[in-house]
Structures are given as C-alpha cells and as structure tokens.
Coordinates of C-alpha atoms and ligand atoms in Angstrom, one line a residue:
M1040 CA -36.1 3.8 -23.1
E1041 CA -33.5 1.7 -25.1
Q1042 CA -30.0 1.4 -23.8
S1043 CA -28.8 3.2 -26.9
D1044 CA -31.1 6.2 -26.2
F1045 CA -28.9 7.3 -23.3
S1046 CA -25.1 7.4 -23.6
V1047 CA -23.0 7.2 -20.5
F1048 CA -19.5 8.6 -20.6
F1049 CA -17.2 5.9 -19.5
E1050 CA -13.9 7.7 -19.7
P1051 CA -12.3 8.2 -16.3
T1052 CA -13.2 11.5 -14.6
G1053 CA -10.7 11.3 -11.8
D1054 CA -13.4 11.1 -9.2
P1055 CA -13.0 7.7 -7.5
F1056 CA -16.6 7.2 -6.7
V1057 CA -18.0 8.1 -10.1
D1058 CA -15.3 6.1 -11.9
A1059 CA -15.8 3.0 -9.7
G1060 CA -19.5 3.1 -10.3
G1061 CA -18.8 3.5 -14.0
I1062 CA -16.7 0.4 -14.1
A1063 CA -19.5 -1.6 -12.4
L1064 CA -22.1 -0.2 -14.8
D1065 CA -19.9 -0.9 -17.8
Y1066 CA -19.5 -4.5 -16.7
L1067 CA -23.3 -4.9 -16.0
R1068 CA -24.3 -3.6 -19.5
Q1069 CA -21.9 -6.1 -21.1
V1070 CA -23.3 -9.0 -19.0
Y1071 CA -26.9 -8.0 -19.5
Q1072 CA -27.0 -6.8 -23.1
D1073 CA -30.7 -7.2 -23.3
K1074 CA -31.3 -4.7 -20.5
N1075 CA -31.5 -0.9 -21.0
L1076 CA -30.2 1.6 -18.5
P1077 CA -33.4 1.8 -16.3
A1078 CA -33.5 -2.0 -16.2
L1079 CA -29.9 -2.0 -15.0
I1080 CA -30.8 0.6 -12.3
R1081 CA -33.7 -1.6 -11.3
L1082 CA -31.4 -4.7 -11.2
A1083 CA -28.9 -2.9 -8.9
A1084 CA -31.7 -1.5 -6.7
D1085 CA -33.1 -5.0 -6.4
I1086 CA -29.8 -6.3 -5.2
Y1087 CA -29.5 -3.5 -2.7
V1088 CA -33.0 -3.9 -1.3
T1089 CA -33.9 -7.5 -1.7
H1090 CA -30.5 -9.2 -1.3
W1091 CA -28.7 -6.7 0.9
D1092 CA -31.7 -5.8 3.0
A1093 CA -31.3 -2.1 2.1
N1094 CA -28.3 -1.9 4.3
L1095 CA -26.5 1.0 2.5
F1096 CA -26.5 3.5 5.3
A1097 CA -22.8 4.1 5.0
I1098 CA -23.1 4.9 1.3
F1099 CA -26.5 6.5 0.4
H1100 CA -27.2 8.5 3.5
G1101 CA -30.9 9.5 3.6
S1102 CA -31.7 8.0 0.1
K1103 CA -34.9 6.3 -1.0
I1104 CA -33.0 3.0 -0.5
T1105 CA -32.2 3.7 3.2
H1106 CA -34.9 6.1 4.3
K1107 CA -37.6 4.6 6.5
A1108 CA -40.3 6.6 4.6
Y1109 CA -39.9 4.1 1.8
V1110 CA -40.8 0.5 2.6
G1111 CA -40.3 -2.7 0.7
K1112 CA -40.7 -2.4 -3.1
A1113 CA -41.3 1.3 -2.8
K1114 CA -37.5 1.7 -2.2
I1115 CA -36.9 0.2 -5.6
T1116 CA -39.7 1.9 -7.5
G1117 CA -38.9 5.3 -5.8
T1118 CA -35.2 5.0 -6.8
V1119 CA -35.9 3.9 -10.4
D1120 CA -38.5 6.7 -10.8
M1121 CA -36.0 9.3 -9.6
Y1122 CA -33.3 8.1 -12.0
E1123 CA -35.8 7.9 -14.9
T1124 CA -36.5 11.6 -14.3
I1125 CA -32.8 12.3 -14.5
L1126 CA -32.3 10.1 -17.6
N1127 CA -35.2 11.8 -19.3
K1128 CA -33.6 15.2 -18.4
D1129 CA -36.9 16.4 -16.8
S1130 CA -36.8 19.5 -14.7
P1131 CA -33.0 20.0 -14.5
A1132 CA -31.6 22.7 -12.2
M1133 CA -29.5 24.1 -15.0
T1134 CA -27.6 23.4 -18.2
D1135 CA -23.9 23.9 -17.6
N1136 CA -20.6 21.9 -17.2
C1137 CA -20.8 18.9 -14.9
R1138 CA -18.8 19.5 -11.8
I1139 CA -17.2 16.1 -12.0
C1140 CA -16.7 15.1 -15.7
G1141 CA -16.8 18.6 -17.2
H1142 CA -19.3 17.7 -20.0
E1143 CA -21.9 20.3 -20.8
D1144 CA -25.3 18.8 -20.0
V1145 CA -28.4 19.3 -17.9
L1146 CA -27.3 19.2 -14.3
Y1147 CA -29.0 18.0 -11.1
P1148 CA -27.9 18.8 -7.5
V1149 CA -26.7 15.7 -5.7
G1150 CA -26.1 15.4 -2.0
R1151 CA -25.0 12.7 0.4
D1152 CA -28.1 10.6 -0.5
Q1153 CA -26.5 9.9 -3.9
Y1154 CA -22.9 10.9 -3.7
C1155 CA -20.7 9.8 -0.8
L1156 CA -19.2 12.7 1.2
A1157 CA -20.8 15.2 -1.1
G1158 CA -22.1 17.3 1.8
S1159 CA -25.6 17.5 3.1
K1160 CA -28.4 19.7 1.8
A1161 CA -29.2 20.4 5.5
F1162 CA -26.1 22.5 5.8
A1163 CA -26.8 25.2 3.3
N1164 CA -23.3 26.7 3.5
F1165 CA -21.6 23.4 2.6
H1166 CA -21.9 24.1 -1.1
H1167 CA -21.1 27.2 -3.1
L1168 CA -23.8 29.8 -3.2
H1169 CA -25.9 27.7 -0.7
E1170 CA -26.8 25.3 -3.5
D1171 CA -28.7 22.1 -2.8
G1172 CA -25.8 19.9 -3.7
I1173 CA -23.0 19.4 -6.2
F1174 CA -24.3 19.9 -9.8
V1175 CA -23.6 16.8 -11.9
C1176 CA -24.8 15.5 -15.2
P1177 CA -27.1 12.5 -15.6
S1178 CA -24.2 10.3 -16.7
C1179 CA -22.2 10.9 -13.5
S1180 CA -25.3 10.7 -11.3
V1181 CA -26.3 7.3 -12.7
K1182 CA -22.7 5.9 -12.4
L1183 CA -22.7 6.8 -8.7
F1184 CA -25.7 4.5 -8.1
F1185 CA -23.6 1.4 -9.0
L1186 CA -20.8 2.3 -6.5
P1187 CA -21.9 -0.2 -3.8
L1188 CA -21.1 -3.1 -6.1
T1189 CA -17.4 -2.0 -6.2
I1190 CA -16.6 -1.4 -2.6
V1191 CA -15.8 -3.6 0.4
Q1192 CA -16.3 -3.3 4.1
M1193 CA -12.9 -2.9 5.8
G1194 CA -13.1 -2.6 9.5
G1195 CA -15.7 0.0 10.6
M1196 CA -15.5 1.8 7.2
L1197 CA -15.7 1.1 3.5
A1198 CA -12.9 0.7 1.1
L1199 CA -12.6 1.5 -2.6
L1200 CA -9.5 0.8 -4.7
H1201 CA -8.7 3.4 -7.3
P1202 CA -6.3 1.5 -9.7
T1203 CA -4.7 2.9 -12.8
S1204 CA -3.7 -0.1 -14.9
P1205 CA -6.1 -2.4 -16.8
E1206 CA -4.7 -5.4 -14.8
S1207 CA -5.6 -3.8 -11.5
K1208 CA -9.0 -2.7 -12.7
T1209 CA -9.7 -6.3 -13.8
Y1210 CA -8.5 -7.5 -10.4
W1211 CA -10.8 -5.2 -8.5
L1212 CA -13.7 -5.9 -10.8
N1213 CA -13.4 -9.6 -10.2
K1214 CA -13.0 -9.1 -6.4
T1215 CA -16.1 -6.9 -6.2
V1216 CA -18.6 -6.6 -9.0
R1217 CA -18.3 -10.2 -10.3
E1218 CA -18.2 -11.6 -6.8
N1219 CA -21.3 -9.7 -5.9
L1220 CA -23.2 -11.0 -9.0
D1221 CA -22.0 -14.5 -8.3
R1222 CA -23.3 -14.3 -4.8
V1223 CA -26.7 -13.0 -5.9
G1224 CA -26.8 -15.8 -8.4
R1225 CA -26.1 -18.4 -5.7
Q1226 CA -28.5 -16.6 -3.3
T1227 CA -25.7 -16.1 -0.8
A1228 CA -25.5 -12.3 -1.1
E1229 CA -25.8 -10.7 2.3
G1230 CA -24.6 -7.2 1.8
I1231 CA -21.5 -5.2 0.9
L1232 CA -18.6 -7.6 0.6
K1233 CA -16.2 -7.8 3.6
H1234 CA -12.5 -7.7 3.2
K1235 CA -10.7 -10.2 5.4
L1236 CA -8.5 -7.4 6.8
S1237 CA -9.8 -4.5 8.8
N1238 CA -6.5 -2.5 8.7
P1239 CA -6.6 -0.5 5.4
R1240 CA -2.8 -0.1 5.3
N1241 CA -2.1 -3.8 5.6
A1242 CA -5.0 -4.5 3.2
L1243 CA -3.5 -2.3 0.6
F1244 CA -0.3 -4.4 0.6
E1245 CA -2.3 -7.6 0.5
I1246 CA -4.1 -6.2 -2.6
A1247 CA -0.8 -5.1 -4.2
Y1248 CA 0.6 -8.7 -3.6
N1249 CA -2.5 -10.2 -5.2
I1250 CA -2.3 -8.0 -8.2
I1251 CA 1.4 -8.8 -8.6
D1252 CA 0.8 -12.6 -8.2
E1253 CA -2.0 -12.6 -10.7
N1254 CA 0.1 -10.7 -13.3
N1255 CA 3.7 -11.6 -12.6
K1256 CA 5.1 -9.3 -15.3
H1257 CA 3.1 -6.4 -14.1
K1258 CA 5.3 -3.9 -12.4
K1259 CA 3.8 -0.4 -13.1
E1260 CA 1.0 0.5 -10.8
H1261 CA 0.1 3.3 -8.5
L1262 CA -2.7 2.3 -6.1
L1263 CA -5.0 4.5 -4.0
L1264 CA -7.2 3.1 -1.4
Y1265 CA -10.1 5.3 -0.2
H1266 CA -11.2 4.2 3.3
F1267 CA -14.3 6.1 4.0
T1268 CA -17.8 6.2 5.4
N1269 CA -20.8 8.4 4.5
F1270 CA -22.6 7.2 7.7
A1271 CA -24.9 9.7 9.3
A1272 CA -23.1 12.2 11.6
S1273 CA -19.7 10.7 11.2
P1274 CA -18.6 10.9 7.5
A1275 CA -14.9 10.4 7.1
C1276 CA -12.3 9.5 4.5
E1277 CA -8.7 8.5 4.7
I1278 CA -6.7 8.0 1.5
Y1279 CA -3.8 5.5 1.4
E1280 CA -1.3 5.7 -1.5
L1281 CA 1.0 3.0 -2.6
P1282 CA 3.3 4.8 -5.1
S1283 CA 4.7 3.3 -8.2
P1284 CA 8.3 2.8 -7.0
V1285 CA 7.1 0.9 -3.9
F1286 CA 4.8 -1.3 -6.1
K1287 CA 7.7 -2.1 -8.4
F1288 CA 9.9 -3.0 -5.4
L1289 CA 7.1 -5.2 -4.0
S1290 CA 6.9 -7.0 -7.4
I1291 CA 10.6 -7.9 -7.1
M1292 CA 10.0 -9.1 -3.5
R1293 CA 7.4 -11.7 -4.7
I1294 CA 10.1 -13.6 -6.7
G1295 CA 12.2 -16.6 -5.7
E1296 CA 14.0 -16.8 -2.3
L1297 CA 13.6 -13.1 -1.7
K1298 CA 9.9 -13.6 -1.1
E1299 CA 10.3 -15.6 2.0
Q1300 CA 13.0 -13.4 3.4
W1301 CA 11.0 -10.2 2.7
N1302 CA 7.9 -11.8 4.3
T1303 CA 9.9 -12.7 7.4
F1304 CA 11.3 -9.1 7.6
V1305 CA 7.8 -7.7 7.3
R1306 CA 6.4 -10.2 9.9
R1307 CA 9.1 -9.1 12.3
H1308 CA 7.9 -5.5 12.2
Y1309 CA 4.3 -6.0 13.4
R1310 CA 3.6 -4.2 16.6
I1311 CA 2.3 -6.9 19.0
S1312 CA 2.0 -6.1 22.7
K1313 CA 3.0 -8.7 25.4
S1314 CA 4.7 -10.9 22.8
S1315 CA 8.2 -11.8 21.7
W1316 CA 9.9 -12.6 18.5
N1317 CA 11.6 -15.9 18.3
E1318 CA 14.7 -15.5 16.2
K1319 CA 15.1 -19.3 15.6
T1320 CA 11.6 -19.9 14.3
A1321 CA 11.1 -16.4 12.9
S1322 CA 7.7 -16.2 14.5
W1323 CA 5.9 -14.5 17.3
S1324 CA 5.0 -16.0 20.7
D1325 CA 2.7 -14.6 23.5
K1326 CA 3.9 -14.0 27.0
D1327 CA 3.3 -17.7 27.9
N1328 CA 5.5 -18.7 24.9
N1329 CA 2.5 -20.0 22.9
P1330 CA 3.1 -19.4 19.2
L1331 CA 0.9 -16.7 17.5
S1332 CA -0.6 -17.3 14.1
T1333 CA -0.7 -14.6 11.4
D1334 CA -4.4 -14.3 12.1
D1335 CA -3.6 -13.1 15.6
Y1336 CA -1.8 -10.0 14.4
R1337 CA -2.5 -9.4 10.7
N1338 CA -4.5 -6.2 11.5
N1339 CA -1.9 -4.8 13.9
H1340 CA 0.2 -1.9 13.0
N1341 CA 3.2 -2.8 10.8
D1342 CA 6.1 -0.4 10.8
V1343 CA 7.4 -1.5 7.4
F1344 CA 4.1 -1.0 5.7
E1345 CA 3.4 2.3 7.5
R1346 CA 6.8 3.7 6.6
L1347 CA 6.5 2.7 2.9
L1348 CA 3.1 4.3 2.7
A1349 CA 4.3 7.4 4.5
G1350 CA 7.3 7.8 2.1
K1351 CA 9.8 7.2 4.9
S1352 CA 12.9 5.1 4.5
I1353 CA 12.9 1.5 5.8
L1354 CA 16.6 1.2 5.4
P1355 CA 17.3 1.8 9.1
F1356 CA 14.9 -1.1 9.8
M1357 CA 16.7 -3.3 7.3
R1358 CA 20.1 -2.4 8.9
R1359 CA 18.9 -3.4 12.4
Y1360 CA 17.2 -6.5 11.1
A1361 CA 20.4 -7.5 9.1
R1362 CA 22.4 -7.1 12.3
R1363 CA 20.1 -9.3 14.3
C1364 CA 20.3 -11.9 11.6
F1365 CA 24.1 -11.7 11.7
L1366 CA 24.2 -12.1 15.5
H1367 CA 21.8 -15.0 15.4
K1368 CA 23.6 -16.7 12.5
K1369 CA 20.7 -16.3 10.1
I1370 CA 20.8 -15.3 6.5
Y1371 CA 19.7 -11.8 5.4
N1372 CA 20.0 -11.4 1.7
S1373 CA 21.3 -7.9 1.1
L1374 CA 19.7 -7.9 -2.4
I1375 CA 16.4 -7.0 -0.6
S1376 CA 18.1 -3.7 0.5
S1377 CA 19.8 -3.1 -2.8
H1378 CA 16.5 -3.4 -4.7
Y1379 CA 14.9 -1.1 -2.2
A1380 CA 17.7 1.4 -2.4
R1381 CA 17.5 1.3 -6.2
E1382 CA 13.7 1.3 -6.7
V1383 CA 12.5 3.4 -3.9
L1384 CA 15.4 5.5 -2.7
H1385 CA 16.5 6.0 -6.3
M1386 CA 20.2 5.1 -5.6
Q1387 CA 22.2 4.6 -8.7
D1388 CA 23.5 1.1 -9.6
K1389 CA 27.0 2.4 -9.6
Q1390 CA 26.7 3.7 -6.0
I1391 CA 25.2 0.4 -4.8
Q1392 CA 28.0 -1.4 -6.5
L1393 CA 30.6 0.8 -4.9
I1394 CA 29.2 0.3 -1.4
R1395 CA 29.3 -3.5 -2.0
Q1396 CA 32.9 -3.2 -3.2
I1397 CA 33.9 -1.2 -0.1
A1398 CA 32.3 -3.8 2.1
D1399 CA 34.5 -6.4 0.4
T1400 CA 37.6 -4.4 1.0
I1401 CA 36.7 -3.8 4.6
I1402 CA 36.3 -7.5 5.3
E1403 CA 39.5 -8.4 3.5
L1404 CA 41.6 -5.6 5.1
G1405 CA 40.0 -6.1 8.5
Q1406 CA 40.9 -9.8 8.6
K1407 CA 44.4 -9.1 7.3
M1408 CA 45.0 -6.4 9.9
D1409 CA 42.9 -7.9 12.6
S1410 CA 40.9 -4.6 12.7
L1411 CA 37.5 -5.8 11.4
K1412 CA 35.7 -5.3 14.7
K1413 CA 37.2 -1.9 15.1
Y1414 CA 35.9 -0.8 11.7
L1415 CA 32.5 -2.3 12.4
V1416 CA 32.1 -0.6 15.7
A1417 CA 33.2 2.7 14.1
I1418 CA 30.8 2.5 11.2
E1419 CA 27.9 1.4 13.5
G1420 CA 28.7 4.3 15.8
A1421 CA 28.9 6.9 13.1
G1422 CA 26.1 9.3 14.0
K1423 CA 27.1 12.1 11.8
A1424 CA 28.3 12.3 8.1
Y1425 CA 31.8 13.5 9.0
Q1426 CA 32.2 10.5 11.4
L1427 CA 31.4 8.1 8.6
R1428 CA 33.7 9.9 6.2
G1429 CA 36.4 9.7 9.0
V1430 CA 36.1 5.9 9.2
L1431 CA 36.3 5.5 5.5
L1432 CA 39.4 7.7 5.3
K1433 CA 41.0 5.6 8.0
I1434 CA 40.2 2.5 6.0
I1435 CA 41.6 4.1 2.9
K1436 CA 44.8 4.9 4.8
D1437 CA 45.1 1.4 6.3
N1438 CA 44.6 0.0 2.9
F1439 CA 47.4 2.1 1.5
T1440 CA 49.8 1.4 4.4
S1441 CA 49.1 -2.3 4.2
G1442 CA 50.6 -2.3 0.8
Q1443 CA 47.5 -3.0 -1.2
A1444 CA 47.9 -2.4 -4.9
E1445 CA 44.3 -1.2 -5.4
P1446 CA 42.8 1.8 -3.7
V1447 CA 39.6 1.2 -1.7
I1448 CA 37.9 3.9 -3.9
T1449 CA 39.0 6.5 -6.4
L1450 CA 38.6 10.2 -5.7
D1451 CA 36.2 10.5 -8.6
D1452 CA 34.0 7.6 -7.5
Y1453 CA 34.1 8.9 -3.9
V1454 CA 32.9 12.4 -4.9
T1455 CA 30.6 11.6 -7.8
Y1456 CA 29.0 8.3 -6.8
L1457 CA 29.6 7.4 -3.1
F1458 CA 28.5 10.8 -1.7
P1459 CA 26.5 12.5 -4.4
D1460 CA 24.8 15.8 -3.7
G1461 CA 21.4 15.4 -2.2
Q1462 CA 21.9 11.9 -0.9
Y1463 CA 21.3 11.3 2.8
W1464 CA 24.6 10.0 4.2
G1465 CA 22.8 7.7 6.7
E1466 CA 21.5 5.6 3.7
I1467 CA 25.1 5.0 2.6
R1468 CA 26.1 3.9 6.2
D1469 CA 23.1 1.6 6.5
L1470 CA 23.6 -0.1 3.1
L1471 CA 27.3 -0.5 3.8
L1472 CA 26.5 -2.2 7.2
I1473 CA 23.9 -4.4 5.6
H1474 CA 26.5 -5.7 3.1
L1475 CA 29.1 -6.1 5.8
Y1476 CA 26.7 -8.2 8.0
E1477 CA 25.9 -10.4 5.0
K1478 CA 29.5 -10.9 4.1
M1479 CA 30.6 -11.5 7.7
H1480 CA 27.8 -14.1 8.0
A1481 CA 29.0 -15.8 4.8
A1482 CA 32.5 -15.8 6.1
N1483 CA 31.2 -17.3 9.4
L1484 CA 32.8 -14.5 11.5
V1485 CA 30.2 -14.0 14.2
D1486 CA 31.8 -16.1 16.9
Q1487 CA 35.1 -14.4 16.2
L1488 CA 33.8 -10.9 16.4
I1489 CA 30.9 -10.8 18.8
H1490 CA 30.8 -12.1 22.3
D1491 CA 27.7 -12.7 24.4
E1492 CA 27.9 -9.3 26.2
D1493 CA 28.0 -7.6 22.8
I1494 CA 24.9 -9.4 21.7
Q1495 CA 23.1 -8.4 24.9
K1496 CA 24.2 -4.8 24.6
S1497 CA 23.2 -4.6 21.0
E1498 CA 19.8 -6.1 21.8
L1499 CA 19.3 -3.4 24.4
T1500 CA 20.2 -0.7 21.9
L1501 CA 18.0 -2.1 19.2
T1502 CA 15.0 -2.2 21.6
E1503 CA 15.5 1.4 22.5
E1504 CA 15.9 2.4 18.8
M1505 CA 12.8 0.5 17.7
Ligands
LIG1320 ZN1 -20.7 14.4 -15.4

C-alpha cells in the first residue's frame, strides 16, 4: 500500500491521545517521505520492541507488543498485521461515525490494548450495549499507535501535554518525538522518555516557563497536562490545567528583575518539612542549618503553583510575603502583585492605580500626623469588609481635617472603581497592604515603625496563617 492510498485525518479531534499520536505520525511521515503508512507502523513497532524492550505496559495494556504470548519479532509482525487489516478495512464491525473524530467510516472496537483508559473488553458493561470497545475509524486507531512517542514518564505515571498553540505543539514535539528519534539514531534509546520532575503540577509550570522562554513574545496559551497510566489493574488519570490568564501572567514574570523576585517568592512557598527559610539568603536550610539545593525539594508541594492551578487567589500569600520582606528590609516589587491582580484576578487598571494612590496618601498623611503605624495595624487587622471601609473613612476624615487640598478618593472612584460589585474586598486590602509595605520599605520606615516584639509577633501569626 502506498502512503497516498490511505488518508489520515490530521485535524484535531479534541481527544488528547489521538491528537498527540497524530502529531507524532504527521512528523514521522514528513521525516520519512519514502515510507508508506504500514512502513511507519513497522518503524514505530521496531522502536517499541527493539529499542524500548517492549516496555509499554502502562500504555498498551494486553497488546501484541506487551503480551507474553508474542515473543521477539512476532510482537512487531503481529502488530503490523493487525493494523494492515484495519487499513485495508477488512472485516469491520460496522460502518458508522467514529466515536472520536466523527467521520463516517468503517469502525473497529478498540479497548485498553490500543487506546489508553478506554476500558477493558473483559468488563462487558464498561461500554454501551456491552460492546467490545469504543468504535473508532482506522485513522484514529492508527494515530493512537504513535502515542508512546509523544509522552514522558513523570513519577509513577505518564504525562502528555495537550497544547493549543503552534509554538507549544512544536515545543512538545521537539521534547518528545524528535528527542526519541534522535536517541534511536544514537542507539541510546531505552524506553519512554523521563521528565526530570515527578510532580506533575511543578512540571507543568516548568513546561510553561520553557515554552515562554523559547518564544518570548508568546503569551496566549492554555495548557492541559494529562497525568495517567493504563497499567494493569490501576488505570488512572489526573488532568492539570494551566489557564490562559495564568500563562500570560507567568510570561510577564519571566522578564527583567521581576523574574528573580517571582522565583524567590515561588521558592519560599515549597512545603519542606524539618527545614527553615533563611530570609537573608532567600534559601532553604535543613534542621542542621545545611543549605538545601533546588534538587532537594523541586518535587515537593508548592502552595503557589497549587493555588494557581486550582484557580485560588495567591494574593494573600503575596501580602504575607511582602510583609516579611518589609520586616527584613528586603525589596518586594509590588508590580508582581499588580500584574497578578490585572491578569488573573481581572482587576481594572483604574482600580489598581487608585489603590496605589491611596497607599501614597496613607504614607504621606501617616507621617505628617504620626499615625502611620495606627493605620497600618488597622488595615492589617481588618477582617471584614466594613472594617476596611471604616479605616478608609477614618483616613479620608483625617486627610480632610489635616487641611489637605486633595481628597484621598472621590465618591465616584470609591463606588465605581475601588469597591466595584462582585469584587472580593480582601483583594483590595491585600493589594493596598502590598503597596504600603513597598513604599514604607522605599522610605526606610521599618525601624521607625516596627520593634522586635512586633516582628516576633507577626512571625507567629504568619506561621499560623500559613
Ligand atoms: Zn476517527
């Protein structure tokens, strides 16, 4: 059969496994233009069996590649024969619309031996009407066979990236399919590629950083990472989503001086038992005060990553971190929080600008009336919306009685922009405090405002809150 005799649909189907296999097949047919489809299937089967020692138990459960009934070359010939039957459209189960791509074609039932997590034929009630598998067309069936070339081992499971943009697709293709072919060419292929991280959440951020760094103007992306296994009795799948606003925010955090500050903030939020964070060196030490390297904790839980993936705000973390920086006379650039508020929390520029402006007034007024510490304590202690509003009203009043020509905020700005409907008031407090800490640090006010016992007290509170 010539390659042109059988056309594969390469448009995305939405199924991550089929689409990833399709990307691998599409790349292979461009590299090996002299090979037809059965020859490409043979080539992939040869990689799996000869170079990877047929170790695909977590992908093709009970297939001809992995089943012990097939030995040596029989694994390859058995597989190629099976796909040739499908490509020749011999003995189909029916003609109908493919359950994955929707094209009308001859269909074959596929189970876990060909399609990860598709359900097992052994459990007749897994599929509709007790069918033998999911009915798919030859095109989807063939694409699934190339899936192993596009996945990586990540901890005890496998990982597959489902990117949306051409830049991300190219990145993943280079990291997986091309890397696999290079290793086969160099005779160093040993099996499915291993990702250096085993924690899929942390790995997804690492992947996002790499994509951003390789395409520095690239800001629109929505990444899905499938962390799965089709292994024997314990098939499983977790899906991690890095949404587009978070990706855009991360792309801003890879630029200039924000990058180092953001990385330090993230590093501070790993969960590491029996260790302590050294504020001076911005690094972790173990209980004997020996420094820990990134490799020691890079797979640990990270609260910042986990909250970003869970769609929860990291602004409270930023506020606490900014406070610590202020107390320890370290810089925290509030732009990190402003970008986060804009890109991820969807705060309007005008609102962020107003909060910044109010922080300026509070510093100025507080110094003039010797009431800065009082304002700060009141804002920090505001646990309810009305308490924050009460502090702001007090500041507005103090501003008026002190004879300032300009109001702290106009009524219109207060109602329309500072406290818009639907905005969580705590975000306004947190951003206001972050700006205040930064400005107080710039004005070198820490010694004037905070005494040792305050620092100790705040450390205690912070620990409890964390
Ligand atoms: Zn199909």
